[in-house]
Amino acid sequence: MNLHHLRRRALCTRLQFLPATFYANICATLALVVFLGGLRPDHAEAGHVVFVKIYVDEEEATTDQVWKARLTERVRKASNIISRYTDVKFAIVGYGRWSSDNRIQDLSRSLREFEQEVETSKERIAIGFSSQYKFQGGRAHLGGTRGPMRHHILIRENAKSVREVERLEVLVHEMGHFLCAGHSSSTTSAMRPVVGDGQARAKSFEIGFDPVNAQIMRLVGNEMRDRRVDRFEELSPATLKKMGGQYLKLARALPEDKTSIRYLYRIRSLLQFGGVPKKTLPKGSDDLLLTLPRK
């Protein structure tokens, strides 16, 4: 019998003499740990956990029980996909609602509203699912975040033509942006600029990341695990330089997309990193808006 089993037996023996209420509290705590992604002591030290609070707006038509189960499963699946590439897991710690302005039909403005109404913390991000939008066909923004390691993600939830597996890929895409992934020229990567193209519907299709973004997320995950960094600006110079090289690859392979160029300019502003392509950035904010293809 090893030391681990001896400690467990000793703990169980002591618990026999504790009050029933104390024992119940212990059980509740263990149940919460299981709910937060099955974290075991040996696993908790091996990676980094990002806590998530899920929100829906007042337009959500289903009951609390239904939408919580639906979105919990989606976040769980997205976390499992991401954890194949980096030492980071996402664990749900709560649920909430916010009131969205029905007059706003622009995702960037809705994201700003969501940021203003919903608070986050250093170790917790907020993922909002809005059902107020009415899709009329054509190209439409399906999800967005403000930039790498920003703590608010907003998803449009009520596009009827989008299947659940495609919604999962949208969430993986935005969570990839949170971990500093950029848009990829790979037509099978979750970080391609436009999703909802029908690929994810195929049984043979596997949602995942291209090698370049996988390397970026590994670098960021290591920093989150080892140094508990919370913001892009807190990443170490060595990591930023390595990420810069990867963003150059993405930018050269997909010159018409500005996402990686934005990231390179941010790195250059922090490190005076050379080699940034001389591209003119579009005016406006640095929102990372994910779009549906034209039907």
Coordinates of C-alpha atoms in Angstrom, one line a residue:
M1 CA 0.0 0.0 0.0
N2 CA 1.5 3.3 -1.1
L3 CA 1.6 6.6 0.8
H4 CA -1.4 8.0 -1.2
H5 CA -3.7 5.2 -0.1
L6 CA -2.5 5.4 3.6
R7 CA -3.4 9.1 3.6
R8 CA -6.9 8.4 2.1
R9 CA -7.5 5.7 4.7
A10 CA -6.5 8.0 7.6
L11 CA -8.7 10.8 6.2
C12 CA -11.7 8.4 6.0
T13 CA -11.1 7.3 9.6
R14 CA -11.1 10.8 10.9
L15 CA -14.3 11.7 8.9
Q16 CA -16.2 8.9 10.7
F17 CA -16.0 11.0 13.9
L18 CA -17.0 14.4 12.4
P19 CA -20.5 15.9 12.5
A20 CA -22.8 15.0 9.7
T21 CA -23.0 18.6 8.5
F22 CA -19.3 18.8 8.1
Y23 CA -19.2 15.5 6.1
A24 CA -22.0 16.9 3.9
N25 CA -19.9 20.0 3.2
I26 CA -17.0 17.9 2.3
C27 CA -19.2 16.0 -0.2
A28 CA -20.5 19.2 -1.7
T29 CA -17.0 20.5 -2.2
L30 CA -15.9 17.3 -3.9
A31 CA -19.0 17.5 -6.2
L32 CA -18.1 21.0 -7.1
V33 CA -14.5 20.0 -8.0
V34 CA -15.9 17.3 -10.3
F35 CA -18.2 19.8 -11.9
L36 CA -15.3 22.1 -12.6
G37 CA -13.8 19.7 -15.0
G38 CA -12.8 16.7 -12.9
L39 CA -9.7 18.4 -11.4
R40 CA -7.6 16.1 -9.4
P41 CA -4.6 17.2 -7.3
D42 CA -2.1 15.6 -9.7
H43 CA -3.8 17.3 -12.7
A44 CA -4.5 20.7 -11.2
E45 CA -0.8 21.3 -10.9
A46 CA -0.1 20.1 -14.4
G47 CA -2.0 22.8 -16.2
H48 CA -3.9 26.1 -16.0
V49 CA -7.6 26.5 -15.5
V50 CA -9.5 29.4 -16.9
F51 CA -12.8 29.9 -15.1
V52 CA -15.9 30.7 -17.2
K53 CA -19.2 32.3 -16.4
I54 CA -21.9 31.7 -19.1
Y55 CA -24.4 34.4 -19.9
V56 CA -27.6 34.6 -22.0
D57 CA -29.6 37.7 -22.8
E58 CA -33.3 38.2 -22.2
E59 CA -34.1 36.9 -25.6
E60 CA -33.1 33.3 -24.8
A61 CA -36.3 31.4 -25.4
T62 CA -35.6 28.1 -23.5
T63 CA -35.8 27.5 -19.8
D64 CA -32.8 27.9 -17.5
Q65 CA -32.4 24.1 -17.2
V66 CA -32.3 23.7 -21.0
W67 CA -29.9 26.5 -22.0
K68 CA -27.6 25.8 -19.1
A69 CA -27.3 22.1 -20.1
R70 CA -26.8 23.0 -23.8
L71 CA -24.1 25.6 -23.3
T72 CA -22.4 23.7 -20.5
E73 CA -21.9 20.8 -22.9
R74 CA -20.7 23.1 -25.6
V75 CA -18.1 24.8 -23.4
R76 CA -17.0 21.4 -22.1
K77 CA -16.4 20.0 -25.6
A78 CA -14.6 23.2 -26.7
S79 CA -12.3 22.9 -23.6
N80 CA -11.5 19.3 -24.5
I81 CA -10.6 20.3 -28.0
I82 CA -8.3 23.1 -26.9
S83 CA -6.7 21.0 -24.2
R84 CA -5.3 18.7 -27.0
Y85 CA -3.1 21.6 -28.1
T86 CA -2.2 23.5 -24.9
D87 CA -2.1 22.9 -21.2
V88 CA -5.2 25.0 -20.5
K89 CA -8.7 23.9 -19.5
F90 CA -11.9 26.0 -19.2
A91 CA -14.2 25.3 -16.3
I92 CA -17.7 26.7 -15.7
V93 CA -18.2 28.4 -12.4
G94 CA -21.5 30.1 -12.9
Y95 CA -24.3 31.3 -15.0
G96 CA -26.1 34.7 -15.5
R97 CA -28.3 36.9 -17.7
W98 CA -27.8 40.3 -19.1
S99 CA -30.2 42.7 -20.8
S100 CA -29.2 43.4 -24.4
D101 CA -30.4 46.5 -26.2
N102 CA -32.8 45.3 -29.0
R103 CA -31.9 48.4 -31.0
I104 CA -28.3 47.4 -31.4
Q105 CA -27.8 45.1 -34.4
D106 CA -24.0 45.6 -34.8
L107 CA -21.9 42.9 -33.1
S108 CA -19.1 45.2 -32.2
R109 CA -21.5 47.6 -30.3
S110 CA -23.2 44.6 -28.7
L111 CA -19.8 43.3 -27.5
R112 CA -19.1 46.8 -26.0
E113 CA -22.5 46.7 -24.2
F114 CA -21.8 43.2 -22.9
E115 CA -18.4 44.3 -21.6
Q116 CA -20.0 47.2 -19.8
E117 CA -22.8 45.2 -18.2
V118 CA -20.9 42.1 -17.2
E119 CA -18.0 42.1 -14.9
T120 CA -15.1 39.7 -15.1
S121 CA -12.0 39.1 -13.0
K122 CA -8.4 38.2 -13.4
E123 CA -9.1 34.5 -13.4
R124 CA -12.6 34.5 -14.9
I125 CA -13.9 35.2 -18.4
A126 CA -17.5 35.8 -19.5
I127 CA -19.0 34.1 -22.6
G128 CA -22.3 35.6 -23.7
F129 CA -24.8 34.0 -26.0
S130 CA -27.2 36.5 -27.5
S131 CA -30.5 35.5 -29.2
Q132 CA -31.7 39.0 -30.1
Y133 CA -30.4 39.1 -33.7
K134 CA -32.5 38.2 -36.6
F135 CA -30.5 36.7 -39.5
Q136 CA -31.6 37.8 -42.9
G137 CA -29.2 35.7 -45.0
G138 CA -26.0 36.8 -46.6
R139 CA -22.8 37.4 -44.6
A140 CA -23.2 38.1 -40.9
H141 CA -20.9 38.3 -37.9
L142 CA -21.4 35.2 -35.8
G143 CA -19.1 35.8 -32.9
G144 CA -16.4 38.2 -31.6
T145 CA -14.0 39.2 -28.9
R146 CA -12.0 42.4 -28.4
G147 CA -8.6 40.8 -28.8
P148 CA -6.1 38.3 -27.4
M149 CA -6.5 37.5 -23.7
R150 CA -9.6 39.8 -23.4
H151 CA -12.1 38.5 -21.0
H152 CA -15.4 38.9 -22.9
I153 CA -16.6 36.7 -25.8
L154 CA -19.9 37.3 -27.5
I155 CA -21.7 34.7 -29.7
R156 CA -24.8 35.1 -31.8
E157 CA -26.9 32.1 -30.8
N158 CA -30.0 32.2 -33.0
A159 CA -28.8 31.6 -36.5
K160 CA -31.2 28.8 -37.4
S161 CA -29.2 27.5 -40.4
V162 CA -26.2 26.8 -38.1
R163 CA -26.0 23.4 -36.6
E164 CA -24.7 22.6 -33.1
V165 CA -21.4 21.2 -34.3
E166 CA -20.8 24.5 -36.2
R167 CA -21.7 26.5 -33.1
L168 CA -19.1 24.4 -31.3
E169 CA -16.5 25.4 -33.9
V170 CA -17.4 29.1 -33.5
L171 CA -16.8 28.8 -29.7
V172 CA -13.5 27.0 -30.3
H173 CA -12.5 29.8 -32.7
E174 CA -13.2 32.6 -30.2
M175 CA -11.6 30.7 -27.3
G176 CA -8.6 30.3 -29.6
H177 CA -8.5 34.1 -30.0
F178 CA -8.5 34.3 -26.2
L179 CA -5.4 32.2 -26.3
C180 CA -3.9 34.5 -28.9
A181 CA -4.5 32.4 -32.0
G182 CA -4.8 34.3 -35.3
H183 CA -6.6 33.6 -38.5
S184 CA -5.2 30.8 -40.6
S185 CA -5.1 30.0 -44.3
S186 CA -5.7 26.3 -43.5
T187 CA -9.1 25.4 -44.8
T188 CA -9.6 22.8 -42.1
S189 CA -8.4 24.9 -39.1
A190 CA -10.9 26.2 -36.6
M191 CA -9.1 29.5 -37.0
R192 CA -10.0 30.0 -40.7
P193 CA -11.6 33.5 -41.0
V194 CA -15.0 32.2 -42.1
V195 CA -16.8 29.2 -40.5
G196 CA -20.3 27.9 -41.0
D197 CA -19.2 26.6 -44.4
G198 CA -20.6 23.2 -43.9
Q199 CA -17.3 21.4 -43.2
A200 CA -18.0 20.7 -39.6
R201 CA -21.2 18.9 -40.5
A202 CA -19.3 16.1 -42.1
K203 CA -18.8 13.1 -39.8
S204 CA -15.2 12.8 -40.9
F205 CA -14.4 16.4 -40.0
E206 CA -12.5 17.0 -36.8
I207 CA -12.5 20.4 -35.2
G208 CA -8.9 21.4 -34.4
F209 CA -6.1 23.9 -34.9
D210 CA -3.4 24.3 -37.5
P211 CA 0.2 23.7 -36.4
V212 CA 1.1 27.4 -36.3
N213 CA -1.7 28.4 -34.0
A214 CA -1.2 25.3 -32.0
Q215 CA 2.4 26.5 -31.3
I216 CA 1.1 30.0 -30.3
M217 CA -1.4 28.5 -27.9
R218 CA 1.1 26.2 -26.4
L219 CA 3.4 29.2 -25.7
V220 CA 0.6 31.2 -24.1
G221 CA -0.6 28.2 -22.2
N222 CA 2.8 27.7 -20.7
E223 CA 3.0 31.3 -19.6
M224 CA -0.5 31.1 -18.0
R225 CA 0.5 27.9 -16.2
D226 CA 4.0 28.9 -15.1
R227 CA 3.7 32.7 -14.5
R228 CA -0.1 33.1 -14.1
V229 CA -0.2 35.8 -16.8
D230 CA -3.6 37.4 -17.4
R231 CA -2.9 39.9 -20.2
F232 CA -1.1 40.0 -23.5
E233 CA 1.2 42.7 -22.2
E234 CA 2.3 40.4 -19.4
L235 CA 3.7 37.7 -21.7
S236 CA 7.5 37.4 -21.4
P237 CA 9.7 39.0 -24.1
A238 CA 11.0 35.6 -25.1
T239 CA 7.5 34.3 -25.6
L240 CA 6.4 37.4 -27.5
K241 CA 9.3 37.1 -29.9
K242 CA 8.5 33.4 -30.6
M243 CA 4.8 34.4 -31.1
G244 CA 5.9 37.1 -33.5
G245 CA 7.6 34.6 -35.7
Q246 CA 4.4 32.5 -35.9
Y247 CA 2.3 35.6 -36.6
L248 CA 4.6 36.4 -39.5
K249 CA 3.9 32.9 -41.0
L250 CA 0.1 33.5 -40.6
A251 CA 0.3 37.0 -42.1
R252 CA 2.3 35.9 -45.1
A253 CA 0.0 32.9 -45.8
L254 CA -3.2 35.0 -45.5
P255 CA -2.2 38.6 -46.5
E256 CA -5.8 39.8 -47.0
D257 CA -6.6 39.2 -43.4
K258 CA -5.5 41.8 -40.8
T259 CA -5.7 39.8 -37.6
S260 CA -2.1 38.6 -37.4
I261 CA -0.9 42.1 -38.5
R262 CA -2.7 43.6 -35.5
Y263 CA -1.0 41.1 -33.2
L264 CA 2.4 41.8 -34.8
Y265 CA 1.9 45.6 -34.2
R266 CA 1.0 45.0 -30.6
I267 CA 4.2 42.9 -30.2
R268 CA 6.2 45.5 -32.0
S269 CA 4.9 48.2 -29.6
L270 CA 5.9 46.1 -26.7
L271 CA 9.3 45.0 -27.9
Q272 CA 10.1 47.0 -31.0
F273 CA 10.0 43.7 -32.8
G274 CA 11.2 43.9 -36.4
G275 CA 9.9 42.4 -39.5
V276 CA 6.3 43.5 -39.3
P277 CA 4.8 43.7 -42.8
K278 CA 4.0 47.2 -43.9
K279 CA 0.2 46.8 -44.3
T280 CA -2.4 49.5 -43.7
L281 CA -4.7 48.5 -40.9
P282 CA -8.4 49.2 -41.3
K283 CA -9.8 52.0 -39.3
G284 CA -11.8 51.4 -36.2
S285 CA -11.4 49.0 -33.2
D286 CA -9.4 45.8 -33.2
D287 CA -12.5 43.6 -32.7
L288 CA -12.0 40.0 -34.0
L289 CA -15.3 39.3 -35.6
L290 CA -16.1 35.9 -37.0
T291 CA -18.4 35.7 -40.0
L292 CA -20.7 33.3 -41.7
P293 CA -20.2 32.7 -45.4
R294 CA -22.7 33.9 -47.9
K295 CA -25.4 31.5 -48.6

